[in-house]
Coordinates of N, CA and C in Angstrom, one line a residue:
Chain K
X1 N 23.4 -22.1 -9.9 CA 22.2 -21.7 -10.6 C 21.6 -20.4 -10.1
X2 N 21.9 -20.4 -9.0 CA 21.5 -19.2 -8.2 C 22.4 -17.5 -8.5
X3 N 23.4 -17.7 -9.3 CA 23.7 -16.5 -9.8 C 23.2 -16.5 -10.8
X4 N 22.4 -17.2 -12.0 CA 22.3 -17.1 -12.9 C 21.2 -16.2 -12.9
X5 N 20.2 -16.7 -11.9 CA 18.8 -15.6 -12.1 C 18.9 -14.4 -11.1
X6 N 19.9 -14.1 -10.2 CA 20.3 -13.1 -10.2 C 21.1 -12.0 -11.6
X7 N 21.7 -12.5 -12.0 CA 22.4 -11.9 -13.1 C 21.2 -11.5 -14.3
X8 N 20.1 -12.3 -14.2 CA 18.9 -11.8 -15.1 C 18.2 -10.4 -14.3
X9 N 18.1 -11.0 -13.0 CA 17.7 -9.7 -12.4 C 18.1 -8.2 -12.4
X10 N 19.2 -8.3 -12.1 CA 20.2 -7.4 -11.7 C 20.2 -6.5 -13.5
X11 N 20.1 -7.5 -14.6 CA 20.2 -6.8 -16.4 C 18.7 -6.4 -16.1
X12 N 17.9 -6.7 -15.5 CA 16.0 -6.6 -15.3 C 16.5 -5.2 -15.4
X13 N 16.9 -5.1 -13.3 CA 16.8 -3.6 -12.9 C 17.4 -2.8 -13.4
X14 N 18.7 -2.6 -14.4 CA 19.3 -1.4 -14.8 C 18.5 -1.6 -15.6
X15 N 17.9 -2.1 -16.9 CA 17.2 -1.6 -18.0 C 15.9 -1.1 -17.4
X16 N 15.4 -1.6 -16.6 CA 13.9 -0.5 -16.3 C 14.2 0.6 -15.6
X17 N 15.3 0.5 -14.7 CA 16.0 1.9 -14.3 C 16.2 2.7 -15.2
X18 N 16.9 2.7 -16.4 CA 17.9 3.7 -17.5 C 16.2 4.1 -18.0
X19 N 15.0 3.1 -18.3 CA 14.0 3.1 -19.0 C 13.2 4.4 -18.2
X20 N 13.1 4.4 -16.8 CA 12.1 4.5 -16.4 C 12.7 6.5 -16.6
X21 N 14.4 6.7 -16.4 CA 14.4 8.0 -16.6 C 14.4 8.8 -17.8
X22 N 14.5 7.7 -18.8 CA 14.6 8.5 -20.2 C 13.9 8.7 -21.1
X23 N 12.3 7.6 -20.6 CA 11.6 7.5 -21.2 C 10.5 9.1 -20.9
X24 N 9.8 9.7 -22.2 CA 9.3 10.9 -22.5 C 7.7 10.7 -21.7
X25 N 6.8 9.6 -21.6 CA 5.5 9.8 -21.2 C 6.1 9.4 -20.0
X26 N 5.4 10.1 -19.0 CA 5.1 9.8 -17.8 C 4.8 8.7 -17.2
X27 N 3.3 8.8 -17.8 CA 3.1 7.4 -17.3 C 3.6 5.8 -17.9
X28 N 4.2 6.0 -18.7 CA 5.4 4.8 -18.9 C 6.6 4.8 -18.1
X29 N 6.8 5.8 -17.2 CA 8.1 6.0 -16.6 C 7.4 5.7 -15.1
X30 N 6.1 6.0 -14.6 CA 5.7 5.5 -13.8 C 5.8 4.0 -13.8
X31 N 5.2 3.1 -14.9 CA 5.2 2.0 -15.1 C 6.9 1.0 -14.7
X32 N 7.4 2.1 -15.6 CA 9.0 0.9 -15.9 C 9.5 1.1 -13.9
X33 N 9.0 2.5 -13.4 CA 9.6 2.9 -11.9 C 9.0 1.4 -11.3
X34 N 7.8 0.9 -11.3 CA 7.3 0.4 -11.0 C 7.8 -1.0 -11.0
X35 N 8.1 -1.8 -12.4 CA 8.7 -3.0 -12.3 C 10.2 -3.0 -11.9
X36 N 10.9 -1.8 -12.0 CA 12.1 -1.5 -11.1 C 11.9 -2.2 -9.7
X37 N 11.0 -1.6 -9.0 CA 10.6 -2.0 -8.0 C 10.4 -3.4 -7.5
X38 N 9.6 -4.1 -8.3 CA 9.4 -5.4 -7.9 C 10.4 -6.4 -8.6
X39 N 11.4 -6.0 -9.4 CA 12.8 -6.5 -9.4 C 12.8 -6.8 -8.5
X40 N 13.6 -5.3 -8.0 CA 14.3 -5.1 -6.5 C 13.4 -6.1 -5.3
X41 N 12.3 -6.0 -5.5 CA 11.8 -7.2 -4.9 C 12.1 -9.1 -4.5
X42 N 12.5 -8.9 -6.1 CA 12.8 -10.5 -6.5 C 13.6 -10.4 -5.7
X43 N 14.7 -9.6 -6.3 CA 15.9 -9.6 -5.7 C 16.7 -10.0 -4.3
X44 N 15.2 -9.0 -3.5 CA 15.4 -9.3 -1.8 C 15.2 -10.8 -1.5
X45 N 14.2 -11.0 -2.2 CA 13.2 -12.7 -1.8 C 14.7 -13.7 -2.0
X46 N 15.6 -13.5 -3.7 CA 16.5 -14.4 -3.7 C 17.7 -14.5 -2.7
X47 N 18.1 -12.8 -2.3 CA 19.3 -13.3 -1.1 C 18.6 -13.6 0.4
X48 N 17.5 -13.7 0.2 CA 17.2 -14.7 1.6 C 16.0 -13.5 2.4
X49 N 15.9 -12.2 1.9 CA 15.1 -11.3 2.9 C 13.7 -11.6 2.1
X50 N 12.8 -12.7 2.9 CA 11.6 -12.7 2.5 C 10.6 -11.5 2.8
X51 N 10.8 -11.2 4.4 CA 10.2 -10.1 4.9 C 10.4 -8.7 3.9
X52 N 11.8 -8.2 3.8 CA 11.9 -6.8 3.5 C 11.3 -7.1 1.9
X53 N 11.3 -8.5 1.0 CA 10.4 -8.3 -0.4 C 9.5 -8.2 -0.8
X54 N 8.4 -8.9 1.2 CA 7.3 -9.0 0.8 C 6.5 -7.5 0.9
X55 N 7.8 -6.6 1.9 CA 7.3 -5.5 2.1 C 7.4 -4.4 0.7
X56 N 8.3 -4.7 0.0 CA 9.1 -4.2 -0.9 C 8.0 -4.1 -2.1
X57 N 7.7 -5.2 -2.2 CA 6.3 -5.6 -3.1 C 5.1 -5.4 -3.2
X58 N 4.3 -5.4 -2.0 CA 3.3 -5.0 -1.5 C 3.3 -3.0 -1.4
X59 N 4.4 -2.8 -1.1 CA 4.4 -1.5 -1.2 C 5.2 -0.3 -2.3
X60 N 5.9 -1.2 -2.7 CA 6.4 -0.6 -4.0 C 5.6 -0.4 -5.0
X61 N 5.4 -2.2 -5.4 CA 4.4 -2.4 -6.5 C 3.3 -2.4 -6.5
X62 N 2.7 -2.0 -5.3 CA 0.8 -1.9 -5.6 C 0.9 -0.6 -5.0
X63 N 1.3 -0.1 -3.7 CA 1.1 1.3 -3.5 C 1.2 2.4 -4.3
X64 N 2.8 2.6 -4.8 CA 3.3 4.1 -4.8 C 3.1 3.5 -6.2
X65 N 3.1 2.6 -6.8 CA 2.5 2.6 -8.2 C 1.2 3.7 -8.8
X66 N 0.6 3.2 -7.6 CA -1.1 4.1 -7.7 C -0.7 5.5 -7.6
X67 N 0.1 5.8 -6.5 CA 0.4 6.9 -6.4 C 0.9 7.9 -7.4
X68 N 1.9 7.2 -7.9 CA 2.6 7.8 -9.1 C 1.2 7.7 -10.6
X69 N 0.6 7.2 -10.6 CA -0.6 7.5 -11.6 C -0.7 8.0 -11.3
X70 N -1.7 8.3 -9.7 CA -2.4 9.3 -9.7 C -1.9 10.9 -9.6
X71 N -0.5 11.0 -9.4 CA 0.2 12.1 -9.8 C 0.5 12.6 -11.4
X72 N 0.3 11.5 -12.0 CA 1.1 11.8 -13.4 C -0.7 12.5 -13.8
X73 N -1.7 12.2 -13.5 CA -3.3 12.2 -14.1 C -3.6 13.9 -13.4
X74 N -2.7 14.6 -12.5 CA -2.9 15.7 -11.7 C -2.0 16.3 -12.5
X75 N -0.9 16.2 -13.6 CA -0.1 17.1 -14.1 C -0.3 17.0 -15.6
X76 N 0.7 17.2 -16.3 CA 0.6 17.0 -17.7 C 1.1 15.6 -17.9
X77 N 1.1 14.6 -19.0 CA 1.4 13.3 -19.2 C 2.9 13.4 -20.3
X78 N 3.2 14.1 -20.9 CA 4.7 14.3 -21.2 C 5.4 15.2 -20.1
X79 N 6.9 15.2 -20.4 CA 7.7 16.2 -20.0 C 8.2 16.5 -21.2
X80 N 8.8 17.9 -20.5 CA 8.9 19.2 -21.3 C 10.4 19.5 -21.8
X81 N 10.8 18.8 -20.7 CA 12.6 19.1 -20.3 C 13.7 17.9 -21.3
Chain O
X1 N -9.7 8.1 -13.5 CA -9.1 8.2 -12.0 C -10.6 8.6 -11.2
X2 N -11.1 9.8 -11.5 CA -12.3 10.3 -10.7 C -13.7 9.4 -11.1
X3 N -13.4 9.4 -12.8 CA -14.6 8.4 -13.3 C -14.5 7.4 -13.6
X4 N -16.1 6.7 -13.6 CA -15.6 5.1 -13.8 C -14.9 4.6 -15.1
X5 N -14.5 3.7 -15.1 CA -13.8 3.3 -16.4 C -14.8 2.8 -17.5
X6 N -14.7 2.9 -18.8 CA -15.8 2.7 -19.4 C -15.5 0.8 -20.2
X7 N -14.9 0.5 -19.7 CA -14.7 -0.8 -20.0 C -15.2 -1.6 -19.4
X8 N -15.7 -2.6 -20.0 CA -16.6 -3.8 -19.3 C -15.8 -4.6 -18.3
X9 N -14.4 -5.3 -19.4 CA -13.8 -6.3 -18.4 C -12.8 -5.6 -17.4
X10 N -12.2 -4.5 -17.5 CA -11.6 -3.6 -16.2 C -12.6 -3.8 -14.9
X11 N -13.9 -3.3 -15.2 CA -14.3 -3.1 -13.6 C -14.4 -4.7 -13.1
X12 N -15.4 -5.8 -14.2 CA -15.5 -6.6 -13.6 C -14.4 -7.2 -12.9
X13 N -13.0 -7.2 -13.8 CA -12.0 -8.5 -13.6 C -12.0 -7.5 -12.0
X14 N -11.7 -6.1 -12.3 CA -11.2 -5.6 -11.2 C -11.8 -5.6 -9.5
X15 N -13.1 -5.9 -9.9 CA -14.5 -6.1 -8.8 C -13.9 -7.9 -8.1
X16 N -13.4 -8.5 -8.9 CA -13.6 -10.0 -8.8 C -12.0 -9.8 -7.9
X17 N -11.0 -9.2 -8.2 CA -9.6 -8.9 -7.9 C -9.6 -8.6 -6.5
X18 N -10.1 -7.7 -6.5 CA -10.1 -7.0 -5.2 C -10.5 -7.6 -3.9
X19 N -10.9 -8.3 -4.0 CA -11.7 -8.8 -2.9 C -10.4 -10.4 -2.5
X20 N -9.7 -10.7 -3.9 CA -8.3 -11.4 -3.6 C -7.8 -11.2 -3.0
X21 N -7.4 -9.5 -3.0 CA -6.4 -8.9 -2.4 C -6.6 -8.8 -1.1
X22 N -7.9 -8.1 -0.7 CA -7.9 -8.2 0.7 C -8.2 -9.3 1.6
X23 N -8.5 -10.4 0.9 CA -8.2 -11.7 1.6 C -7.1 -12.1 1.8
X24 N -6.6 -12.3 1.0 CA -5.1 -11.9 1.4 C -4.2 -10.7 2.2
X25 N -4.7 -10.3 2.1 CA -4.5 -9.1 3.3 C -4.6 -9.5 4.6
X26 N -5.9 -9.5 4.6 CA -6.4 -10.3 6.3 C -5.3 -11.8 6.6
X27 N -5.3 -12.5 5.5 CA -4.4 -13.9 5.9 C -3.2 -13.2 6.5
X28 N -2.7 -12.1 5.7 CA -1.2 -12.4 5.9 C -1.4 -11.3 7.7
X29 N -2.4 -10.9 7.6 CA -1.9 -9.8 9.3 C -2.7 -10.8 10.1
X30 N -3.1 -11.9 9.9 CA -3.8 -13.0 11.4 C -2.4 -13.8 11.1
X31 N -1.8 -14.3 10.2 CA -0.5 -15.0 10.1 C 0.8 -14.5 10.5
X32 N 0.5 -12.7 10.7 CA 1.5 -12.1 10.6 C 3.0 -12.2 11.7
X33 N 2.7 -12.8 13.3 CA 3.3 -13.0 14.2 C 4.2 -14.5 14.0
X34 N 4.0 -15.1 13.1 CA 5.3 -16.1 13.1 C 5.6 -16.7 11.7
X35 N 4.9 -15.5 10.7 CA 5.2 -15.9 9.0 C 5.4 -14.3 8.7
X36 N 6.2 -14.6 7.3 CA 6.6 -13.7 7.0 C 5.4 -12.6 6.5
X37 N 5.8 -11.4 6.5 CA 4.3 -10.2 6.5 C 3.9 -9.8 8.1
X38 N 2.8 -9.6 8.5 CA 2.6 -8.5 9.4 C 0.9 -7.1 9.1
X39 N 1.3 -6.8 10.3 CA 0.2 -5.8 10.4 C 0.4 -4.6 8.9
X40 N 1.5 -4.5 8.5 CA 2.4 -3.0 7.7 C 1.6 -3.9 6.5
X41 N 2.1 -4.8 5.8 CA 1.9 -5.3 4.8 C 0.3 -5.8 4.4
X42 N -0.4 -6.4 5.4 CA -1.9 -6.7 5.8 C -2.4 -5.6 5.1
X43 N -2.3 -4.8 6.0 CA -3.0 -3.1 5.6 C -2.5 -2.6 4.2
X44 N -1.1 -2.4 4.2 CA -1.5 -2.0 2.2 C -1.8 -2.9 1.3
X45 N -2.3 -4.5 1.7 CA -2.8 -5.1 0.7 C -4.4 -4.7 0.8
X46 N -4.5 -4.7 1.8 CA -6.1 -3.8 2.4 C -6.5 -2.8 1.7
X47 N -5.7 -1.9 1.2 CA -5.7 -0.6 0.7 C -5.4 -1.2 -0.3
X48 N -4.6 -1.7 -1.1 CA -4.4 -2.0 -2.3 C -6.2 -2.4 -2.9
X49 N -6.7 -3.2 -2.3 CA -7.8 -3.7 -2.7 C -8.6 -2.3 -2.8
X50 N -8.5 -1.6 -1.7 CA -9.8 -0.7 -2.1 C -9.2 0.5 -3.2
X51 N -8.2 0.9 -3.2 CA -7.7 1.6 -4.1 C -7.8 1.5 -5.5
X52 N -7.7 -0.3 -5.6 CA -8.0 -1.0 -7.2 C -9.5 -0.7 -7.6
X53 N -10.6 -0.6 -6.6 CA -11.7 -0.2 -6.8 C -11.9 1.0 -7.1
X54 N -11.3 2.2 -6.5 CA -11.4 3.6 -6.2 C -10.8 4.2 -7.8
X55 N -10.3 3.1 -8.3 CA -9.3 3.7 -9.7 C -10.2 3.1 -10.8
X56 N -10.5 2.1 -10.9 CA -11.7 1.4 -11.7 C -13.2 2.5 -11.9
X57 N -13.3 2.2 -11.1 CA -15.4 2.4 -10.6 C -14.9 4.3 -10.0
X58 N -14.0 4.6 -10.1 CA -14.1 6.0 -9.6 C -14.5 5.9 -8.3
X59 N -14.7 7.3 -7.6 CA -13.9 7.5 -6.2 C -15.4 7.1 -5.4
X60 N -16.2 7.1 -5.9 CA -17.5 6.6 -4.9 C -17.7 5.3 -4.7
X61 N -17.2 4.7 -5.7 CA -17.3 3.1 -5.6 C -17.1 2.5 -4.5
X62 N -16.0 2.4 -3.8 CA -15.8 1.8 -2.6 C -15.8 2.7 -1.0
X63 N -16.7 3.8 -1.3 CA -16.8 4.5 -0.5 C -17.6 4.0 1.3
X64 N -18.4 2.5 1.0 CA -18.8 1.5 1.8 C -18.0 1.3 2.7
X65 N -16.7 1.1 2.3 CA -15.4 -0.2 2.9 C -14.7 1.2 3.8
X66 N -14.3 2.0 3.1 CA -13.1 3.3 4.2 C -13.7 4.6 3.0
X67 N -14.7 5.1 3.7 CA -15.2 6.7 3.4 C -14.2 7.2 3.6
X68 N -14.0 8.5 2.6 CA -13.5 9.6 2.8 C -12.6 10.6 4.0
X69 N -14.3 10.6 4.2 CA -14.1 11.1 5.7 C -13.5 10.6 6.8
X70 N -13.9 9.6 6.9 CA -13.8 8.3 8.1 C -12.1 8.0 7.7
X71 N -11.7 8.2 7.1 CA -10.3 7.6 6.2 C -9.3 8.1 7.6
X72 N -9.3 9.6 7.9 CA -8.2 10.0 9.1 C -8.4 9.8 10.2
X73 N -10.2 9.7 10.8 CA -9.8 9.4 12.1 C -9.8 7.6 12.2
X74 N -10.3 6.9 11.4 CA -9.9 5.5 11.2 C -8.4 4.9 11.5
X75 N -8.2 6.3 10.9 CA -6.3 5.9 11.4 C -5.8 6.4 12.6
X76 N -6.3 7.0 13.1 CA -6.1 7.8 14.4 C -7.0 6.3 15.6
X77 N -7.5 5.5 15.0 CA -7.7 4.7 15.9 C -7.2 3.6 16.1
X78 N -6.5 3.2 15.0 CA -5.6 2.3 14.7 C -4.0 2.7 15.0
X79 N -3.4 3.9 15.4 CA -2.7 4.1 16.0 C -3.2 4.1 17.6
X80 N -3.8 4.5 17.8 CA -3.9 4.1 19.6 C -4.4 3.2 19.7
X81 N -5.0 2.2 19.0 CA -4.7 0.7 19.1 C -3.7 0.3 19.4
X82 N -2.4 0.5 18.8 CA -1.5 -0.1 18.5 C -0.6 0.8 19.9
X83 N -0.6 1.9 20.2 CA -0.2 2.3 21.3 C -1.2 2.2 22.4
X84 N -2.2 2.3 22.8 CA -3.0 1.4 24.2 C -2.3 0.4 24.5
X85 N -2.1 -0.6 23.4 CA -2.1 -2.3 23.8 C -0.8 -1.9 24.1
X86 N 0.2 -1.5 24.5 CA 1.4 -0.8 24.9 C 1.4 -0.2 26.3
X87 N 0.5 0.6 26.2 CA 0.4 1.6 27.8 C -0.2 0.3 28.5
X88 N -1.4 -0.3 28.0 CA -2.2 -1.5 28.6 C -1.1 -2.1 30.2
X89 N -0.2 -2.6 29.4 CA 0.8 -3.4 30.0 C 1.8 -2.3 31.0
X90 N 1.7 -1.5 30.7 CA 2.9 -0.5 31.6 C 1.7 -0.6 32.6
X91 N 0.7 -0.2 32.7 CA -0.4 0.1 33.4 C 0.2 -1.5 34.7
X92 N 0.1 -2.4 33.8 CA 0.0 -3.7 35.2 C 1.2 -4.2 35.4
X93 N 2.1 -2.9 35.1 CA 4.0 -3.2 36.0 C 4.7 -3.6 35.1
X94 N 4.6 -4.6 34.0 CA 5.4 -4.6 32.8 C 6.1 -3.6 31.9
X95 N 6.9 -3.7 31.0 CA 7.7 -2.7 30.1 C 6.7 -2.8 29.4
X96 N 6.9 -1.7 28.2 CA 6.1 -1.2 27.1 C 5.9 -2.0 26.5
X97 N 4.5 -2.7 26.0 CA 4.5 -4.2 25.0 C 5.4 -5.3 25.0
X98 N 4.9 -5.9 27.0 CA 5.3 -6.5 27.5 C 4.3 -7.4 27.8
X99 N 3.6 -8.2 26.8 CA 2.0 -8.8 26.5 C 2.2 -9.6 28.2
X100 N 2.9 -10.4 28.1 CA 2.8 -11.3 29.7 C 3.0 -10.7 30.8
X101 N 2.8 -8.7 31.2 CA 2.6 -8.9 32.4 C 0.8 -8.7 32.3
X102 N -0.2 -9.0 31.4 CA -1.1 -8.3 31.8 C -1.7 -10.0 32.4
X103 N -2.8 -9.5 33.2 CA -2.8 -10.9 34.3 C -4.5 -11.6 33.6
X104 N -4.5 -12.2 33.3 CA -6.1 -12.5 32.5 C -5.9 -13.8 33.0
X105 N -7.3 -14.2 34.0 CA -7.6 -15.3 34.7 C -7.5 -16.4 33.9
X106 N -7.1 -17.8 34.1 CA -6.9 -19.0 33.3 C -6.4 -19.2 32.3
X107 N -5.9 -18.3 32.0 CA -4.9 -18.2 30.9 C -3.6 -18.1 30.9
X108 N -2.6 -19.0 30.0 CA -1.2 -19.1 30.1 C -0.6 -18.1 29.7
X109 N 0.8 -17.6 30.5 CA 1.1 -16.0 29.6 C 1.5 -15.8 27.9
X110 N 2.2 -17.5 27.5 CA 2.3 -16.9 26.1 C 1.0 -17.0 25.4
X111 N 0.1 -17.3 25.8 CA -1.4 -17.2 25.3 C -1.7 -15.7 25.0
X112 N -1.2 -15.1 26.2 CA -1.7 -13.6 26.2 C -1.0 -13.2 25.4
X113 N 0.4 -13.5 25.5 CA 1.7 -12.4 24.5 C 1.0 -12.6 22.8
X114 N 0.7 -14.4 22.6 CA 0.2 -14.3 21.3 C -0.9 -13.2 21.1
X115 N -2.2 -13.0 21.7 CA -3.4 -12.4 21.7 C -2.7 -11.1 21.8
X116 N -2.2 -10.7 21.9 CA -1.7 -8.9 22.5 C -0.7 -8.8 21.1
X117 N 0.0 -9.3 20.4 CA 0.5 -10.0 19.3 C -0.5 -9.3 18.0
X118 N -1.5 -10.5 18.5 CA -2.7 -9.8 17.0 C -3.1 -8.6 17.2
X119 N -3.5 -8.3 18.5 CA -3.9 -7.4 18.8 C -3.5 -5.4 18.1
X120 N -2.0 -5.7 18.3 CA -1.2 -4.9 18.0 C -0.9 -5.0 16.3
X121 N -1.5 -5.9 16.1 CA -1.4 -6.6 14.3 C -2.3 -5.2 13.7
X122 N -3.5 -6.1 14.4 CA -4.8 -5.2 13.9 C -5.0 -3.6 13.7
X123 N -4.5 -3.4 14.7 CA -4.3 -1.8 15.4 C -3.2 -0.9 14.1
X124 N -2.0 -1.5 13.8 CA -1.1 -1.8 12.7 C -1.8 -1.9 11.4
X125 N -2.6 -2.6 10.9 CA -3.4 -2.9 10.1 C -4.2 -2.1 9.4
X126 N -5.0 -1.4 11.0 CA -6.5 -0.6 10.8 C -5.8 0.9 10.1
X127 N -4.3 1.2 11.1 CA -4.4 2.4 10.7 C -3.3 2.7 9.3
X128 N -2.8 1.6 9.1 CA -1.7 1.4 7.4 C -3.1 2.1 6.4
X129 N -4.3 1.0 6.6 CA -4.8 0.9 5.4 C -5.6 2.1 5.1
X130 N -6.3 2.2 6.2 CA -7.2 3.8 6.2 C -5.9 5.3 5.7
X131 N -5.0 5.2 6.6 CA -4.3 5.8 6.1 C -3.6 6.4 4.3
X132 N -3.0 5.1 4.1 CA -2.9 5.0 2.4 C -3.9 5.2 1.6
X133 N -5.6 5.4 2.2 CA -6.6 5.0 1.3 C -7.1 6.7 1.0
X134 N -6.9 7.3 2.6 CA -6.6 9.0 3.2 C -5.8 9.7 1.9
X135 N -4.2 9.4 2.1 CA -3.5 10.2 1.0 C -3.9 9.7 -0.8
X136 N -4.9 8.9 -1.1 CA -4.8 9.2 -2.6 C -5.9 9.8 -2.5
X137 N -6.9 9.9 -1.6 CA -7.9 10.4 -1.7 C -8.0 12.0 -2.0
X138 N -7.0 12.0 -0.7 CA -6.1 13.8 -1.3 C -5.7 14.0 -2.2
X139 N -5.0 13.1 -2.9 CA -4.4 13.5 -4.3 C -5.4 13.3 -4.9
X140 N -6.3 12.3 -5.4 CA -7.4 12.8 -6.2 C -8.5 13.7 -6.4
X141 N -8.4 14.4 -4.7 CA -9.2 15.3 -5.2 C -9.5 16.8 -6.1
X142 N -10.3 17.5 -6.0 CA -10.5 18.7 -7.1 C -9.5 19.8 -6.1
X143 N -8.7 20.2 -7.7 CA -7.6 21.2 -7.1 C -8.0 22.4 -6.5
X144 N -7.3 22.5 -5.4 CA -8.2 23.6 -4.3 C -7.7 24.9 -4.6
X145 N -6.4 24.7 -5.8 CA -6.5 26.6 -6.7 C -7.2 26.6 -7.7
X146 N -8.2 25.5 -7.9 CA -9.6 25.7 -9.1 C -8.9 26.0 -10.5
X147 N -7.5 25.5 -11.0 CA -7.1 25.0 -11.8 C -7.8 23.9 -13.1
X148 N -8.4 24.2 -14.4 CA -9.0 23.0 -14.5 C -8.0 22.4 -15.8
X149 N -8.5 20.8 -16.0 CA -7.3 20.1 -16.2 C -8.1 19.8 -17.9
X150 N -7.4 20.1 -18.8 CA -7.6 19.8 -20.4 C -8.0 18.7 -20.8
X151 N -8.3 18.4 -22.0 CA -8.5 17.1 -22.5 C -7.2 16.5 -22.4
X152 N -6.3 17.4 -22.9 CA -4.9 16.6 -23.1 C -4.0 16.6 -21.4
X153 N -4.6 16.7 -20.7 CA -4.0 17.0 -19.0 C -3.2 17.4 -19.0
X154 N -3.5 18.5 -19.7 CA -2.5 19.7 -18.7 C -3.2 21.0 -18.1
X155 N -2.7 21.4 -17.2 CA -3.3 22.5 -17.0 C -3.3 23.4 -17.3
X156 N -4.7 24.7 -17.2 CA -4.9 25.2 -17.8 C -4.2 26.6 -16.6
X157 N -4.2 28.0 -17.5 CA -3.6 29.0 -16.8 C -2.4 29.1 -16.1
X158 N -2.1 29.9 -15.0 CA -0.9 29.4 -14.4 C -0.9 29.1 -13.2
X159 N 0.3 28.6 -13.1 CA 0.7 28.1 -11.8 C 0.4 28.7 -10.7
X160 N -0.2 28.1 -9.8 CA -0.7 28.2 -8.0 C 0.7 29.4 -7.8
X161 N 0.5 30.4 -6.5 CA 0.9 30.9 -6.0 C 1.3 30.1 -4.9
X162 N 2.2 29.9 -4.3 CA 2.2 29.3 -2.7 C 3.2 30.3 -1.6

């Protein structure tokens, strides 16, 4: 049972991965970077590293989240490229 | 980001939120020495909370909890927290954050190791959160090449020289 919600996981993180670089607004690429993140979170919690998910979580998903707004709100909100 | 949000239930829910967070915060850095989390994690939930405010209510809002100002050397105190409680012990013959050689009357040594423990929690704590709270503060502030930013955000003229 336990590969099964890994195997959800793991389809999670490549689609908000592929999402987070291909997508045109910013701040939706901040967002998808974001639940990338707290995947990768799950992820840690399920193979047994509670510590590195809680850190993973706490700092992926509430810090550099803010971060990355508050960068995307200091530049332009599409890209150009 | 700079201004408040003009939504009713953003600030509220976010006013009522916040103060979750850093309860949580504080649990997990007094829990931190024999459950999972710690001083590192304490402190950005710490920050998390005040940051959720700083983004809502704009940047004066939570300016009560970790000013501005106070944001660097806050952290400058909480790193020599966290290195004192270190020298502390070399000081009384022990190795570096070696909590049981410091000698405190009537007290058992892993009493002390635990208390020297939080100690270094806090110190860990004080200076994560101030810290994190320091760098967005920088990033939100007014750009220092007086660049101003459009309705549609982008900037206006050209690019900074550096």
């Amino acid at each position: 049972m336990n590969w099964l919600v890994e195997l959800v996981l793991f389809i999670l993180l490549l689609t908000t991965a592929v999402l987070a670089l291909s997508v045109r607004d910013l701040l939706a690429a901040a967002a998808a970077a974001t639940a990338f993140t707290f995947t990768m979170a799950l992820l840690f919690v399920s193979m047994g590293a509670i510590d590195v998910g809680f850190t993973e979580a706490v700092v992926g998903a509430g810090i550099v989240g803010v971060y990355f707004i508050a960068a995307v709100f200091q530049t332009s909100r599409r890209t150009r490229d | 980001m700079t201004n408040p949000s003009e939504s009713v239930i953003i600030v509220v829910v976010s006013r009522a939120l916040a103060r979750l967070i850093q309860l949580f915060g504080i649990y997990v850095i007094i829990h931190g020495h024999y459950s999972p989390g710690g001083g590192f994690q304490g402190g950005a939930l710490l920050a998390a909370g005040v940051l959720l405010l700083r983004m809502t209510e704009g940047g004066r809002a939570s300016q009560s909890e970790v000013s501005t100002e106070a944001a660097i050397p806050l952290a400058a105190v909480g790193a020599l927290i966290f290195a004192g409680a270190g020298l502390v012990t070399l000081a009384f013959g022990g190795h570096y954050m070696d909590y049981g050689a410091v000698p405190v009357p009537g007290v058992e040594e892993p009493v002390v190791r635990y208390y020297g423990i939080l100690l270094v929690e806090f110190g860990i704590g004080l200076a994560v959160m101030t810290a994190l709270v320091a760098i967005f503060d920088d990033m939100v502030a007014p750009d220092p090449y007086g660049n101003a930013v459009d309705a549609a955000g982008d900037r206006a003229g050209t690019p900074p020289k550096l």
